[in-house]
PDB file of C-alpha atoms in Angstrom:
ATOM      1  CA  MET A   1      -0.284  -0.045   0.067  1.00 71.00           C
ATOM      2  CA  PHE A   2       2.608   2.415   0.847  1.00 77.00           C
ATOM      3  CA  TYR A   3       6.734   2.294  -0.340  1.00 78.00           C
ATOM      4  CA  LEU A   4       9.433   3.440   1.394  1.00 78.00           C
ATOM      5  CA  ARG A   5      10.440   7.165  -0.099  1.00 81.00           C
ATOM      6  CA  GLU A   6       7.368   7.287  -1.854  1.00 84.00           C
ATOM      7  CA  ILE A   7       5.810  11.072  -1.660  1.00 85.00           C
ATOM      8  CA  ILE A   8       2.246  11.447  -1.359  1.00 85.00           C
ATOM      9  CA  THR A   9       0.151  14.638  -0.637  1.00 88.00           C
ATOM     10  CA  GLY A  10      -2.052  14.687   2.294  1.00 88.00           C
ATOM     11  CA  LYS A  11      -4.456  16.691   4.070  1.00 90.00           C
ATOM     12  CA  LEU A  12      -3.862  17.791   7.932  1.00 89.00           C
ATOM     13  CA  VAL A  13      -6.225  16.299  10.299  1.00 89.00           C
ATOM     14  CA  SER A  14      -4.732  17.051  13.748  1.00 87.00           C
ATOM     15  CA  PHE A  15      -1.918  18.252  15.672  1.00 87.00           C
ATOM     16  CA  ASP A  16      -0.237  18.664  18.877  1.00 86.00           C
ATOM     17  CA  ALA A  17       3.245  19.367  20.705  1.00 87.00           C
ATOM     18  CA  ASP A  18       4.270  15.839  19.143  1.00 86.00           C
ATOM     19  CA  GLY A  19       3.697  16.609  15.718  1.00 86.00           C
ATOM     20  CA  LEU A  20       1.065  16.214  12.805  1.00 87.00           C
ATOM     21  CA  ARG A  21      -1.402  13.703  11.671  1.00 87.00           C
ATOM     22  CA  LEU A  22      -2.254  13.298   8.083  1.00 88.00           C
ATOM     23  CA  SER A  23      -4.755  11.827   5.707  1.00 89.00           C
ATOM     24  CA  ILE A  24      -4.909  10.663   2.259  1.00 88.00           C
ATOM     25  CA  GLY A  25      -8.865  10.345   2.430  1.00 88.00           C
ATOM     26  CA  PHE A  26      -8.558   6.157   3.005  1.00 86.00           C
ATOM     27  CA  PHE A  27      -6.267   6.691   5.727  1.00 83.00           C
ATOM     28  CA  ASP A  28      -5.831   8.620   8.312  1.00 84.00           C
ATOM     29  CA  ASP A  29      -2.826   7.238  10.558  1.00 81.00           C
ATOM     30  CA  ILE A  30       0.130   8.981   9.029  1.00 84.00           C
ATOM     31  CA  TYR A  31       2.299  10.815  11.285  1.00 84.00           C
ATOM     32  CA  ILE A  32       4.982  13.874  10.602  1.00 85.00           C
ATOM     33  CA  PRO A  33       6.707  13.721  14.256  1.00 84.00           C
ATOM     34  CA  THR A  34       8.292  16.931  14.866  1.00 84.00           C
ATOM     35  CA  HIS A  35      12.130  15.654  14.253  1.00 83.00           C
ATOM     36  CA  HIS A  36      10.824  15.193  10.225  1.00 83.00           C
ATOM     37  CA  MET A  37       9.250  18.747  10.075  1.00 82.00           C
ATOM     38  CA  PRO A  38      11.424  21.360   8.278  1.00 79.00           C
ATOM     39  CA  ASN A  39      13.859  23.316  10.676  1.00 80.00           C
ATOM     40  CA  PRO A  40      13.745  25.572  12.088  1.00 82.00           C
ATOM     41  CA  ASN A  41      10.154  24.882  13.091  1.00 83.00           C
ATOM     42  CA  ARG A  42       8.216  25.897  16.545  1.00 86.00           C
ATOM     43  CA  TYR A  43       4.810  25.053  18.280  1.00 88.00           C
ATOM     44  CA  GLU A  44       3.217  27.904  20.313  1.00 87.00           C
ATOM     45  CA  PRO A  45       0.439  26.085  22.826  1.00 87.00           C
ATOM     46  CA  GLU A  46      -2.991  28.079  23.760  1.00 83.00           C
ATOM     47  CA  ASN A  47      -2.576  29.978  27.033  1.00 80.00           C
ATOM     48  CA  SER A  48      -5.533  28.155  28.121  1.00 76.00           C
ATOM     49  CA  ASN A  49      -4.838  24.702  26.852  1.00 70.00           C
ATOM     50  CA  LYS A  50      -1.297  23.390  26.410  1.00 66.00           C
ATOM     51  CA  ASN A  51      -2.646  20.472  24.194  1.00 68.00           C
ATOM     52  CA  LYS A  52      -3.509  22.960  21.542  1.00 78.00           C
ATOM     53  CA  GLY A  53      -1.425  25.683  19.770  1.00 82.00           C
ATOM     54  CA  THR A  54      -0.376  26.259  16.457  1.00 86.00           C
ATOM     55  CA  TRP A  55       2.607  25.282  14.467  1.00 86.00           C
ATOM     56  CA  PHE A  56       5.144  27.138  12.639  1.00 85.00           C
ATOM     57  CA  TRP A  57       7.761  26.745  10.062  1.00 80.00           C
ATOM     58  CA  ASP A  58      10.253  29.597   9.991  1.00 79.00           C
ATOM     59  CA  TYR A  59      11.907  29.602   6.616  1.00 73.00           C
ATOM     60  CA  GLY A  60      13.713  33.093   6.641  1.00 68.00           C
ATOM     61  CA  GLU A  61      15.372  35.627   8.704  1.00 69.00           C
ATOM     62  CA  GLU A  62      12.838  38.348   7.680  1.00 66.00           C
ATOM     63  CA  ILE A  63      10.044  39.667  10.167  1.00 61.00           C
ATOM     64  CA  ASP A  64       7.241  37.834   8.320  1.00 69.00           C
ATOM     65  CA  SER A  65       8.682  35.083   7.372  1.00 72.00           C
ATOM     66  CA  SER A  66       7.056  32.095   8.788  1.00 78.00           C
ATOM     67  CA  PHE A  67       4.192  30.354   8.167  1.00 80.00           C
ATOM     68  CA  ASN A  68       1.143  28.715  10.165  1.00 83.00           C
ATOM     69  CA  ILE A  69       0.294  25.312   9.342  1.00 83.00           C
ATOM     70  CA  ASN A  70      -3.387  24.876   9.392  1.00 81.00           C
ATOM     71  CA  TYR A  71      -6.217  22.647   8.797  1.00 81.00           C
ATOM     72  CA  THR A  72      -6.985  24.093   4.871  1.00 80.00           C
ATOM     73  CA  ASP A  73      -2.919  22.428   3.958  1.00 81.00           C
ATOM     74  CA  LYS A  74      -2.202  19.929   1.800  1.00 85.00           C
ATOM     75  CA  ILE A  75       1.115  18.457   2.548  1.00 85.00           C
ATOM     76  CA  LYS A  76       3.844  16.692   0.678  1.00 85.00           C
ATOM     77  CA  PHE A  77       5.320  13.891   2.672  1.00 83.00           C
ATOM     78  CA  GLN A  78       7.813  11.029   2.298  1.00 83.00           C
ATOM     79  CA  VAL A  79       7.279   7.942   3.940  1.00 83.00           C
ATOM     80  CA  GLN A  80      10.020   6.752   6.606  1.00 80.00           C
ATOM     81  CA  SER A  81       8.665   3.891   7.603  1.00 79.00           C
ATOM     82  CA  VAL A  82       5.435   1.526   7.835  1.00 80.00           C
ATOM     83  CA  SER A  83       4.479  -0.682  10.982  1.00 77.00           C
ATOM     84  CA  TYR A  84       1.969  -2.676  11.727  1.00 73.00           C
ATOM     85  CA  PRO A  85       1.484  -2.632  15.763  1.00 67.00           C
ATOM     86  CA  PRO A  86       0.089  -6.098  17.617  1.00 71.00           C
ATOM     87  CA  ILE A  87      -3.536  -5.739  18.598  1.00 66.00           C
ATOM     88  CA  PRO A  88      -3.843  -4.954  21.896  1.00 61.00           C
ATOM     89  CA  VAL A  89      -6.210  -7.487  24.112  1.00 60.00           C
ATOM     90  CA  GLU A  90      -7.855  -4.919  25.995  1.00 70.00           C
ATOM     91  CA  GLN A  91      -7.550  -1.050  25.627  1.00 66.00           C
ATOM     92  CA  PRO A  92      -8.555   1.315  27.759  1.00 68.00           C
ATOM     93  CA  LYS A  93     -11.718   3.258  27.643  1.00 71.00           C
ATOM     94  CA  GLU A  94     -10.201   6.690  27.049  1.00 71.00           C
ATOM     95  CA  SER A  95      -7.603   5.431  24.769  1.00 67.00           C
ATOM     96  CA  LYS A  96      -7.364   6.268  20.844  1.00 65.00           C
ATOM     97  CA  PRO A  97      -8.843   3.848  18.413  1.00 63.00           C
ATOM     98  CA  PHE A  98      -6.470   1.111  17.522  1.00 54.00           C
ATOM     99  CA  ALA A  99      -4.641   1.883  14.199  1.00 62.00           C
ATOM    100  CA  PRO A 100      -3.409  -1.595  12.294  1.00 62.00           C
ATOM    101  CA  MET A 101      -1.009   0.317  10.481  1.00 60.00           C
ATOM    102  CA  LEU A 102       1.144   3.826  11.319  1.00 62.00           C
ATOM    103  CA  VAL A 103       2.885   5.358   8.499  1.00 62.00           C
ATOM    104  CA  SER A 104       5.856   7.674   9.834  1.00 62.00           C
ATOM    105  CA  ASP A 105       7.259  10.184   6.868  1.00 55.00           C
ATOM    106  CA  LYS A 106       9.005  13.204   6.757  1.00 61.00           C
ATOM    107  CA  TRP A 107       7.524  16.380   5.484  1.00 59.00           C
ATOM    108  CA  HIS A 108       8.850  16.841   1.873  1.00 50.00           C
ATOM    109  CA  PHE A 109      10.632  19.986   1.742  1.00 43.00           C
ATOM    110  CA  ARG A 110       9.005  21.239  -1.792  1.00 44.00           C
ATOM    111  CA  ARG A 111       5.587  21.660  -0.102  1.00 41.00           C
ATOM    112  CA  LYS A 112       6.480  25.013   1.238  1.00 45.00           C
ATOM    113  CA  GLN A 113       8.499  25.932  -1.728  1.00 45.00           C
ATOM    114  CA  ASP A 114       5.243  25.307  -3.987  1.00 45.00           C
ATOM    115  CA  ARG A 115       2.960  27.553  -1.225  1.00 44.00           C
ATOM    116  CA  LEU A 116       5.655  30.522  -1.439  1.00 40.00           C
ATOM    117  CA  TRP A 117       4.918  30.243  -5.338  1.00 38.00           C
ATOM    118  CA  ARG A 118       1.542  30.585  -4.913  1.00 35.00           C
ATOM    119  CA  ILE A 119       1.640  33.500  -2.675  1.00 36.00           C
ATOM    120  CA  TRP A 120       4.207  35.655  -4.448  1.00 34.00           C
ATOM    121  CA  HIS A 121       3.222  34.537  -8.360  1.00 28.00           C
TER     122      HIS A 121
END
């Protein structure tokens, strides 16, 4: 279904201080951990809730040289690993639904270049 180093376009579903979660329509368990996001980046938590906030990519040294990542973004990513976690015998009621397959990926740098092109041209 997914090949290592394959480049795919996904839509942002959720994010937190640990990274981004993407969907490609039929599959929603695609994660970009913080260490695979373009650098420099930063996460600014909301004052009222530290589990909510905004991710920013700071692509230059100018004052207005950062992009916030939002739910309308389509992000190109490169598949880094595919794993099939063991099925848990019992899950706590408060836990997230079990994901039979997890895809870890790296944010493909061109995604932001494409966005810059759309803004400036």
